[in-house]
Every structure is written in structure tokens, then in C-alpha cells.
Short mmCIF file of C-alpha atoms in Angstrom, two decimals:
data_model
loop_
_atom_site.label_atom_id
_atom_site.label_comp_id
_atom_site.label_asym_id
_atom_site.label_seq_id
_atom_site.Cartn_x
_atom_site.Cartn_y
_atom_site.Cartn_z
CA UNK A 1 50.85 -65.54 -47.62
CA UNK A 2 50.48 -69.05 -49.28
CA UNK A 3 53.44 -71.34 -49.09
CA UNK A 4 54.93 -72.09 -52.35
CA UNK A 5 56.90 -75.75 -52.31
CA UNK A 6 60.37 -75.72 -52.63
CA UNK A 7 62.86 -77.78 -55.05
CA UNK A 8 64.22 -81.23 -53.56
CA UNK A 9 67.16 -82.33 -55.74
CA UNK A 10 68.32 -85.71 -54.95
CA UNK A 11 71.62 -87.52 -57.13
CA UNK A 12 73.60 -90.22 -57.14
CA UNK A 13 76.92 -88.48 -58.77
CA UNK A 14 79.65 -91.15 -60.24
CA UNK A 15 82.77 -89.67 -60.39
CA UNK A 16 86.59 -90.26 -61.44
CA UNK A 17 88.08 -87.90 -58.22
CA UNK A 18 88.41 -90.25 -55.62
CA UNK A 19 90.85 -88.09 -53.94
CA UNK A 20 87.66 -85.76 -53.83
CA UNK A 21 85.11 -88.31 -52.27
CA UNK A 22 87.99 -89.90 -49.74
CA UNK A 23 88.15 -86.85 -47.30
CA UNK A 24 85.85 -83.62 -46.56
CA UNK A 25 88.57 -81.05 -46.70
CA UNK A 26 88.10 -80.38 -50.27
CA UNK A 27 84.18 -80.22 -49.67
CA UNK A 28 84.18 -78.18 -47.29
CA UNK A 29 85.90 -75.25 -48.64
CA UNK A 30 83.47 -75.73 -51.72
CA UNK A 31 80.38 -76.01 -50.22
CA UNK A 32 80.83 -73.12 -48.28
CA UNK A 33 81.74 -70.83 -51.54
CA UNK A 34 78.14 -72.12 -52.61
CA UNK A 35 76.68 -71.33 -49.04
CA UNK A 36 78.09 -67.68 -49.32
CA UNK A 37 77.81 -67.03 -53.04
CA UNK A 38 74.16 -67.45 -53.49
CA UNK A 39 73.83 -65.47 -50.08
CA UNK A 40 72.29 -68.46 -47.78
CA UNK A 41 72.23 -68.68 -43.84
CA UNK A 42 73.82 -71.29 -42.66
CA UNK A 43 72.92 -72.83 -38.97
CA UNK A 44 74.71 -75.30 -38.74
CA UNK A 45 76.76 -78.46 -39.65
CA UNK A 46 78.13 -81.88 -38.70
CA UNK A 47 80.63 -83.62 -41.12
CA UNK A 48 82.22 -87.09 -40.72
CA UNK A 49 85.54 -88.75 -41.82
CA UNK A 50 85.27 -92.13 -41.83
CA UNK A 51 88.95 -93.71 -41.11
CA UNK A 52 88.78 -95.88 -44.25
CA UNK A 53 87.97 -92.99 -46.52
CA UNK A 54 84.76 -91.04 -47.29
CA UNK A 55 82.70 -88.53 -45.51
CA UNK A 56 79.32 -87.96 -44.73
CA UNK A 57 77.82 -83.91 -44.32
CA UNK A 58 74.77 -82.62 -43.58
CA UNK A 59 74.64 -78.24 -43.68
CA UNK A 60 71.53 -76.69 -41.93
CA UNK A 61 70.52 -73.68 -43.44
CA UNK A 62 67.34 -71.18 -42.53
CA UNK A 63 66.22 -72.19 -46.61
CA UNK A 64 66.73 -76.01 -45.63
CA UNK A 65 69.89 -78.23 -46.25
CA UNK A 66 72.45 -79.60 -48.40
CA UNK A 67 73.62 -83.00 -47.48
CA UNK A 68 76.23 -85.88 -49.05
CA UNK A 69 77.55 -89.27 -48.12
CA UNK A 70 80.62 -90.34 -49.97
CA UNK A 71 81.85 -93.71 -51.08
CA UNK A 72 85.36 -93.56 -52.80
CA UNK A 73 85.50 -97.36 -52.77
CA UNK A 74 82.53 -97.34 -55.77
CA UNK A 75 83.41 -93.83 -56.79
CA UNK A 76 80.53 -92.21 -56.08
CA UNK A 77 78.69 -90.10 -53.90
CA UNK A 78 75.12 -89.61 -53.10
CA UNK A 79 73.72 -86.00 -52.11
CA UNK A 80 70.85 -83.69 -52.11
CA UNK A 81 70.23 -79.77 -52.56
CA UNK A 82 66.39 -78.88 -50.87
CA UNK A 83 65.86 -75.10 -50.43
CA UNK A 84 62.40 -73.61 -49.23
CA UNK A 85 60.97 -70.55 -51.30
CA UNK A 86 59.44 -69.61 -47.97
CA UNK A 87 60.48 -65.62 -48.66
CA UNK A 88 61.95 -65.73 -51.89
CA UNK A 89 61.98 -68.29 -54.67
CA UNK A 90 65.20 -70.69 -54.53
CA UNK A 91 64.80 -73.48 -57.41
CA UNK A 92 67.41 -71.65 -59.48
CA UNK A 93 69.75 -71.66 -56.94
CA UNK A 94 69.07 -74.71 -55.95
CA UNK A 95 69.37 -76.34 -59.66
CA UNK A 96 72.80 -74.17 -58.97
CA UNK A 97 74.13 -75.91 -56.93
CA UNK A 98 73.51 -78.82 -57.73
CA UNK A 99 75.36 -78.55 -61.19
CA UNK A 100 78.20 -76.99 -59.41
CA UNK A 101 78.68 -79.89 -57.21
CA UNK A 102 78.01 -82.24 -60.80
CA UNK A 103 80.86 -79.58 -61.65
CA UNK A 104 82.89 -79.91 -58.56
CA UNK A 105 83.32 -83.92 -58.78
CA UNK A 106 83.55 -83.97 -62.38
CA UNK A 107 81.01 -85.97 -62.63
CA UNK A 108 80.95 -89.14 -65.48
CA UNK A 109 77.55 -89.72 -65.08
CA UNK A 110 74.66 -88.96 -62.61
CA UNK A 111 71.06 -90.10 -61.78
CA UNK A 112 68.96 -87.38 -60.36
CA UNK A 113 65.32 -86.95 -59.45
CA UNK A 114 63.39 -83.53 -57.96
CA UNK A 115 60.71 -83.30 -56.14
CA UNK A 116 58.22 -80.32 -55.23
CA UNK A 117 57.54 -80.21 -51.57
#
């Protein structure tokens, strides 16, 4: 079996919701919708409120990880989507997900870049 590189999404997400970048509550119950709808394994997890507002997540999963760091202060959030295609190939999903979570903050505007690794 050769290994076939995965899609890396990284984005910078600007967004009007600050009530959805000050705490992880809201994140959390989406993330994990995305998690179990497109049938990933999560590992693991470690999120962080920080007391001033914002929150910073990482989820392990057997494909890879999603990860975000929020700052409500600029309105914006910065996050990434990378999912192996180790036994099945993952970019759709993973260009899934990241448009849901373009979708989930209502994103204004975003900058984005992928890479193949």
C-alpha cells in the first residue's frame, strides 16, 4: 500500500458571533455533530476557557485533528481541519468541515490555505 497525503486546511475565519468565539460550549456540541456525522474516531481532546473570553481546542482523531484558538476581542478565530486518507480518502470531508465551521461562525470573510501532506 502507498500512502496517499492527506488535506491540511488551515483559516483564519472573521466573524460577527462573538458570543460564539467567547466560550467553547457552543463548539463543542458542534464539533462533535461533525466528529460523529462524517463517522470519525475521536481519541481524544483538551479544550481551554480563557477567563477573559475565548477558547482554545485541539480534537485527536485516528484520521488526525481538528484544532481552533479563538479571539472574540478581534472577532476572529483561527483553526485547522487535517485528515489522513491512510484507509480511505478524507479531503471531501475534510473540505466539509471546514465550510461547516465557515457555516457555524457565520463567517464575513476568511483566509484559507491547504496543503497536501
Amino acid at each position: 500500500m502507498q500512502y496517499q497525503p492527506g488535506l491540511h486546511l488551515l483559516s483564519t475565519v472573521y466573524s460577527p458571533r462573538i458570543d460564539l468565539l467567547q466560550q467553547s460550549i457552543y463548539w463543542k456540541t458542534f464539533i462533535q455533530g461533525q466528529i460523529d456525522h462524517h463517522q470519525l474516531t475521536a481519541v481524544g481532546q483538551t479544550i481551554h476557557d480563557f477567563p477573559d473570553g475565548g477558547f482554545t481546542a485541539v480534537h485527536c482523531l485516528t484520521e488526525s485533528h481538528v484544532s481552533i484558538h479563538t479571539w472574540p476581542e478581534y472577532g476572529l478565530c483561527t483553526c485547522d481541519v487535517f485528515l489522513s486518507n491512510f484507509r480511505r480518502n478524507n479531503d471531501a470531508i475534510t473540505e466539509t468541515i471546514m465550510e461547516e465551521i465557515l457555516h457555524f461562525f457565520e463567517a464575513s470573510r476568511h483566509e484559507s490555505h491547504s496543503l497536501r501532506r
